[in-house]
GROMACS .gro file of N, CA and C in nm:
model
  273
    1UNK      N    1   0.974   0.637  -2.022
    1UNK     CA    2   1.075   0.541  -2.060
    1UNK      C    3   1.137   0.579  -2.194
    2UNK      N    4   1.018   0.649  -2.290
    2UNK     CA    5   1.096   0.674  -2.400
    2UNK      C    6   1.174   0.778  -2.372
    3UNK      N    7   1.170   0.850  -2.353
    3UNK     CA    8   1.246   0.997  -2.246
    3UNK      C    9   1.354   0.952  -2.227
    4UNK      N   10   1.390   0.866  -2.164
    4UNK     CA   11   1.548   0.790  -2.088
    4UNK      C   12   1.563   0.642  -2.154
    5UNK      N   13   1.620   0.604  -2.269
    5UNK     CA   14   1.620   0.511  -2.324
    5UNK      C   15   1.724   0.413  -2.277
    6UNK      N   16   1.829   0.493  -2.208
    6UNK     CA   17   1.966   0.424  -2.160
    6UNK      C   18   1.959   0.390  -2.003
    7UNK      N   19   1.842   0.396  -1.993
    7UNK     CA   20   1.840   0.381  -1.814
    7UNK      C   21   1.838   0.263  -1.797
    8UNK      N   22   1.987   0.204  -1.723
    8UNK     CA   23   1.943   0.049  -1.669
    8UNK      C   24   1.921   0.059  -1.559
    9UNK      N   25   1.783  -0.089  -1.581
    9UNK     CA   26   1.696  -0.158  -1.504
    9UNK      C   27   1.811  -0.219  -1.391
   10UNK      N   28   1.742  -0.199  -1.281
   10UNK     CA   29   1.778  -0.224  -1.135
   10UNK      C   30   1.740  -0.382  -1.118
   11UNK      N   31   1.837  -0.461  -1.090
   11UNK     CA   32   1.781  -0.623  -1.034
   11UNK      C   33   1.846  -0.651  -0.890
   12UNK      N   34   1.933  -0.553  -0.822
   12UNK     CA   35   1.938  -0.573  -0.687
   12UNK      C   36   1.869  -0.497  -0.604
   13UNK      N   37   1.938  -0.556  -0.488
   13UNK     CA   38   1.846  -0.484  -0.350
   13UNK      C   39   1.944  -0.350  -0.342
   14UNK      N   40   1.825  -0.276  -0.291
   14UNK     CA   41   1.880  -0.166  -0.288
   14UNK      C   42   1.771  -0.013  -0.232
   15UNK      N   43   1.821   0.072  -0.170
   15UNK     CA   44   1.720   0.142  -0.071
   15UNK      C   45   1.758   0.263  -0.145
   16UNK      N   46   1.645   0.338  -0.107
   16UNK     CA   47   1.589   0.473  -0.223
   16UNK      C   48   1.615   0.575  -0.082
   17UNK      N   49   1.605   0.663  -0.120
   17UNK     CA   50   1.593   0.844  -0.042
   17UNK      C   51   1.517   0.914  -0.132
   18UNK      N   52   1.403   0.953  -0.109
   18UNK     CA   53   1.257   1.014  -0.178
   18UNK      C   54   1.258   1.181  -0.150
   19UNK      N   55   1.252   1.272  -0.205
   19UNK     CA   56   1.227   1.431  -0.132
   19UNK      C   57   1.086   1.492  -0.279
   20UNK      N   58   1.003   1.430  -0.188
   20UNK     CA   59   0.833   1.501  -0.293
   20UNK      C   60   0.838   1.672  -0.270
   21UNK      N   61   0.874   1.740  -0.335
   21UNK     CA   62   0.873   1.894  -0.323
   21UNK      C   63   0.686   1.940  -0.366
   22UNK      N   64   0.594   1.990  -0.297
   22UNK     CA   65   0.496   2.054  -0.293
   22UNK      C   66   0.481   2.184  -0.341
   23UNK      N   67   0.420   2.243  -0.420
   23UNK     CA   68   0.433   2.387  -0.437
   23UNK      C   69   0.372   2.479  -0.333
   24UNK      N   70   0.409   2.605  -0.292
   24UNK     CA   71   0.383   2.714  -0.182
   24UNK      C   72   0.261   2.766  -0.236
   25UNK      N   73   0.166   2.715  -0.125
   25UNK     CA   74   0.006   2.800  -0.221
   25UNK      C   75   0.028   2.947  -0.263
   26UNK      N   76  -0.049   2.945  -0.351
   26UNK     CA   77  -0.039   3.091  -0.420
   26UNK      C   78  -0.088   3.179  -0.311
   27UNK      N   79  -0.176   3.162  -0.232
   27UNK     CA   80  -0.226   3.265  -0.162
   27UNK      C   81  -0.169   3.286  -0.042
   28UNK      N   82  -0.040   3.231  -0.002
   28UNK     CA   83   0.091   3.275   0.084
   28UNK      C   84   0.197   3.415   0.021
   29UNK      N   85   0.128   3.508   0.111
   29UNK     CA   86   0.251   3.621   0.092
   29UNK      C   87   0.396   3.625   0.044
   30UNK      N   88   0.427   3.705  -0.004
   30UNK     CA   89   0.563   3.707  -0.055
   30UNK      C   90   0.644   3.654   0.075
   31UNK      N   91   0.677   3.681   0.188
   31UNK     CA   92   0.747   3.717   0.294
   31UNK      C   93   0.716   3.596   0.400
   32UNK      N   94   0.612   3.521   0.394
   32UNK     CA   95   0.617   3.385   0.385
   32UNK      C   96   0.642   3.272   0.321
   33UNK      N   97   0.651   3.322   0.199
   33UNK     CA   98   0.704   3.234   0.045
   33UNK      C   99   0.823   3.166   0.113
   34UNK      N  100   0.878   3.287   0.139
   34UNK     CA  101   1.056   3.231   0.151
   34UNK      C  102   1.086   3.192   0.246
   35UNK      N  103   1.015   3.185   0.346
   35UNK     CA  104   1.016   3.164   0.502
   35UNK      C  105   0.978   2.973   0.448
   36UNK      N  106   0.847   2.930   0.396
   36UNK     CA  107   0.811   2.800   0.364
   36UNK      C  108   0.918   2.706   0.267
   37UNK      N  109   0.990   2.797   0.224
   37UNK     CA  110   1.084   2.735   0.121
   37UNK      C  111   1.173   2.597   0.233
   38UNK      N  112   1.176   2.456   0.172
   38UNK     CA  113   1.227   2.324   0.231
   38UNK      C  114   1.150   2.309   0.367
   39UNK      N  115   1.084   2.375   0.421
   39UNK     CA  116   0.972   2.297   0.556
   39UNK      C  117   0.870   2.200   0.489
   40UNK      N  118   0.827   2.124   0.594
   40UNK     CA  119   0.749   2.007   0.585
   40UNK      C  120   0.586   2.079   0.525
   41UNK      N  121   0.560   1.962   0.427
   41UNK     CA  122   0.469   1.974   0.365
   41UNK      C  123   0.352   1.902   0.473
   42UNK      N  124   0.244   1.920   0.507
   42UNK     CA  125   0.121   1.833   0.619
   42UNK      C  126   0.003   1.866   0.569
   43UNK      N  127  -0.002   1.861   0.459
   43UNK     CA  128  -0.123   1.871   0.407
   43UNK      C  129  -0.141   1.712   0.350
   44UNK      N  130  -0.276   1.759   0.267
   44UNK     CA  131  -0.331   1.617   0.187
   44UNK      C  132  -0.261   1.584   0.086
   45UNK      N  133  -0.226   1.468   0.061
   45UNK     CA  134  -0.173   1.361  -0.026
   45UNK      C  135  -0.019   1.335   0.091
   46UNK      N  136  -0.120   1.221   0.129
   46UNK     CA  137   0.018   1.134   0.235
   46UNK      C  138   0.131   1.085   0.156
   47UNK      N  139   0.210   1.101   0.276
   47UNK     CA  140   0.349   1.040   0.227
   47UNK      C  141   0.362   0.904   0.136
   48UNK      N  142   0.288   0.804   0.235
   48UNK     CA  143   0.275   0.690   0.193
   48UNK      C  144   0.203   0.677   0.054
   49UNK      N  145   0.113   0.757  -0.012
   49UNK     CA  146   0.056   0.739  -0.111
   49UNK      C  147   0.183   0.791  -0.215
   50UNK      N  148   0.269   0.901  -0.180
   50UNK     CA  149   0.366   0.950  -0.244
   50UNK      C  150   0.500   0.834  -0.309
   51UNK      N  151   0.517   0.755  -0.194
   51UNK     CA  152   0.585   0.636  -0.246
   51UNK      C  153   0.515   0.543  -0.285
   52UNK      N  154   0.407   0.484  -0.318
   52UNK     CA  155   0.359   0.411  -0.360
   52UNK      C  156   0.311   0.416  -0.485
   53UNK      N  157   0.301   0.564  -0.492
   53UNK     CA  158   0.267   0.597  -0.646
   53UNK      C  159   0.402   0.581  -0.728
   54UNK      N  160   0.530   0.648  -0.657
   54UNK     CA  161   0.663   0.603  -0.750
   54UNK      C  162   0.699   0.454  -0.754
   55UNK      N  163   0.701   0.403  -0.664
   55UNK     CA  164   0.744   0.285  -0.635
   55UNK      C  165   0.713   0.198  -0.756
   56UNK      N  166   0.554   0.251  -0.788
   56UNK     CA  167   0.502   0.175  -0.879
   56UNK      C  168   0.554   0.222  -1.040
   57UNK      N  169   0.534   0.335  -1.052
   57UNK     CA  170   0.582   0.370  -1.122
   57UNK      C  171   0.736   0.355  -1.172
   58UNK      N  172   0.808   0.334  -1.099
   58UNK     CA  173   0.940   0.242  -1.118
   58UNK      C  174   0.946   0.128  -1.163
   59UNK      N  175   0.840   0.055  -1.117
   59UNK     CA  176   0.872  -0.123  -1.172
   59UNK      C  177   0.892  -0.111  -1.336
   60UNK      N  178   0.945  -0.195  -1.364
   60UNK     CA  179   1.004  -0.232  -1.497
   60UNK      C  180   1.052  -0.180  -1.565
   61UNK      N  181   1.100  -0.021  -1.499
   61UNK     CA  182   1.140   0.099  -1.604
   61UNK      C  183   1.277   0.127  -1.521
   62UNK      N  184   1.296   0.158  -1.372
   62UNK     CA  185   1.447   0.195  -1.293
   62UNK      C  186   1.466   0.093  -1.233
   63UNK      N  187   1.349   0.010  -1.222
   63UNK     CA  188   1.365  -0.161  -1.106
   63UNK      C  189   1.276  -0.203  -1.172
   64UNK      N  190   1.353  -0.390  -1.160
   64UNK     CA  191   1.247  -0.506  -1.235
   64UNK      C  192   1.166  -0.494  -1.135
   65UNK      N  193   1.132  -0.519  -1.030
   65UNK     CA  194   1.006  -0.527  -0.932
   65UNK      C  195   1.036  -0.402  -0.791
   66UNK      N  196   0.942  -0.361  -0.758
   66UNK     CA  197   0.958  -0.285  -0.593
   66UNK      C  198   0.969  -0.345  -0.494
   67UNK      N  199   0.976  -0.474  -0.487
   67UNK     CA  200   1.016  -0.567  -0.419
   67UNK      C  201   1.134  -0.577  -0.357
   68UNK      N  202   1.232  -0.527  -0.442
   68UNK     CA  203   1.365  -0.547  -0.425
   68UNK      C  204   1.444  -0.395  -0.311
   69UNK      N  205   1.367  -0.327  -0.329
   69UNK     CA  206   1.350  -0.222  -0.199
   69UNK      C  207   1.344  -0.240  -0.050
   70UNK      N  208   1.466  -0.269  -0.022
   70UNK     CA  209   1.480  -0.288   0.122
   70UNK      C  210   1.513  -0.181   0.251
   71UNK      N  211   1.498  -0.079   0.211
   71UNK     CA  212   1.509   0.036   0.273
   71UNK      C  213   1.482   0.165   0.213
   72UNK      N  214   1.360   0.274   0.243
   72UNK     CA  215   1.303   0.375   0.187
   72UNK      C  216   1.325   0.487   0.345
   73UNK      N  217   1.353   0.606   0.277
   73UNK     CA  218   1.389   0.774   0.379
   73UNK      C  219   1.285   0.826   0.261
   74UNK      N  220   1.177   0.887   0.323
   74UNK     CA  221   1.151   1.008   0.237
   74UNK      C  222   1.108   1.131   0.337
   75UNK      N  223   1.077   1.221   0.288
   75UNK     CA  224   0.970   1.341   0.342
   75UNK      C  225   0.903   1.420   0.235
   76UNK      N  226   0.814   1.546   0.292
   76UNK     CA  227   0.702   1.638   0.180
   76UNK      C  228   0.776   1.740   0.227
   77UNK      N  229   0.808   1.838   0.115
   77UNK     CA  230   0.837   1.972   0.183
   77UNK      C  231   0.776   2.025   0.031
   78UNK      N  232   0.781   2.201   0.112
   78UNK     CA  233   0.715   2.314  -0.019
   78UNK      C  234   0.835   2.375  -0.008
   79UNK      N  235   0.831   2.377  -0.205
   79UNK     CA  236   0.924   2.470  -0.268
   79UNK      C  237   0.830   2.532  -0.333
   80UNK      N  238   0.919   2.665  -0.423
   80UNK     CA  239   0.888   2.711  -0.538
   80UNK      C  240   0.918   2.611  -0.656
   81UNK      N  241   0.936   2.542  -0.690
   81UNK     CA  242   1.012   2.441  -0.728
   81UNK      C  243   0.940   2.328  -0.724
   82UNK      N  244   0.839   2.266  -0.765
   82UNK     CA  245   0.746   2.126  -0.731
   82UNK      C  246   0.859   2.016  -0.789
   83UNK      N  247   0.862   1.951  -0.737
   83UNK     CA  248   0.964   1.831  -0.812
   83UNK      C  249   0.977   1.690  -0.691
   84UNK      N  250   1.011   1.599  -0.778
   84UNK     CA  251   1.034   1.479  -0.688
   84UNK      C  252   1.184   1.461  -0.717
   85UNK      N  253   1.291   1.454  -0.646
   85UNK     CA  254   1.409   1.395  -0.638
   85UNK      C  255   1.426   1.238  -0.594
   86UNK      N  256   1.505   1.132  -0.639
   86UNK     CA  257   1.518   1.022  -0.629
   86UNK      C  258   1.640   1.010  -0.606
   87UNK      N  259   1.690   0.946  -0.476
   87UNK     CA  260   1.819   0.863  -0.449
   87UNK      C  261   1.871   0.745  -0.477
   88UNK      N  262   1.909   0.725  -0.564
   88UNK     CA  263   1.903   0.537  -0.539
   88UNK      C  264   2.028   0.469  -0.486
   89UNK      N  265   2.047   0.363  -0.405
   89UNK     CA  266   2.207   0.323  -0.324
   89UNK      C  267   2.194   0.197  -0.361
   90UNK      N  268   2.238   0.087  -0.463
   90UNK     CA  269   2.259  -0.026  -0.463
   90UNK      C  270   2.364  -0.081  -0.366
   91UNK      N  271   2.443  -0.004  -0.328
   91UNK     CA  272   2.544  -0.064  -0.213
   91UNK      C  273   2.492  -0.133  -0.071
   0.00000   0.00000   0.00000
């Protein structure tokens, strides 16, 4: 929060688009690296734990409550690149 001081807090409804990026185990070949790059992640740490951990992590900082989330899209995929991207659509 201190990081983003100008971020206003969300008080409508409004549905998210989630993309959890996984990193490509190290012990995948070069020549599969790039082949795994944006396919589905199916390993351990479920989806559902993936939004629930942001979700939460959102309250009171991008949204007053997770409550107000009336529609969630996500998926897991492996990059080189580990990162979580966030959509947000108040419309």
């Amino acid at each position: 929060k201190a990081a983003y001081p100008n971020i206003e807090t969300i008080c409508v409804p409004f549905s998210l688009n989630l993309w959890f990026y996984f990193p490509i185990p190290k012990s995948v070949g070069k020549k599969k690296r790039i082949s795994m790059e944006n396919t589905p992640h199916v390993k351990a740490v479920d989806l559902d734990n993936c939004i629930k951990f942001l979700n939460d992590m959102g309250n009171e900082f991008l949204w007053i409550d997770d409550a107000l989330i009336w529609k969630i899209c996500a998926c897991k995929l492996y990059s080189e690149k580990p990162r979580v991207e966030i959509e947000i659509d108040c419309d």
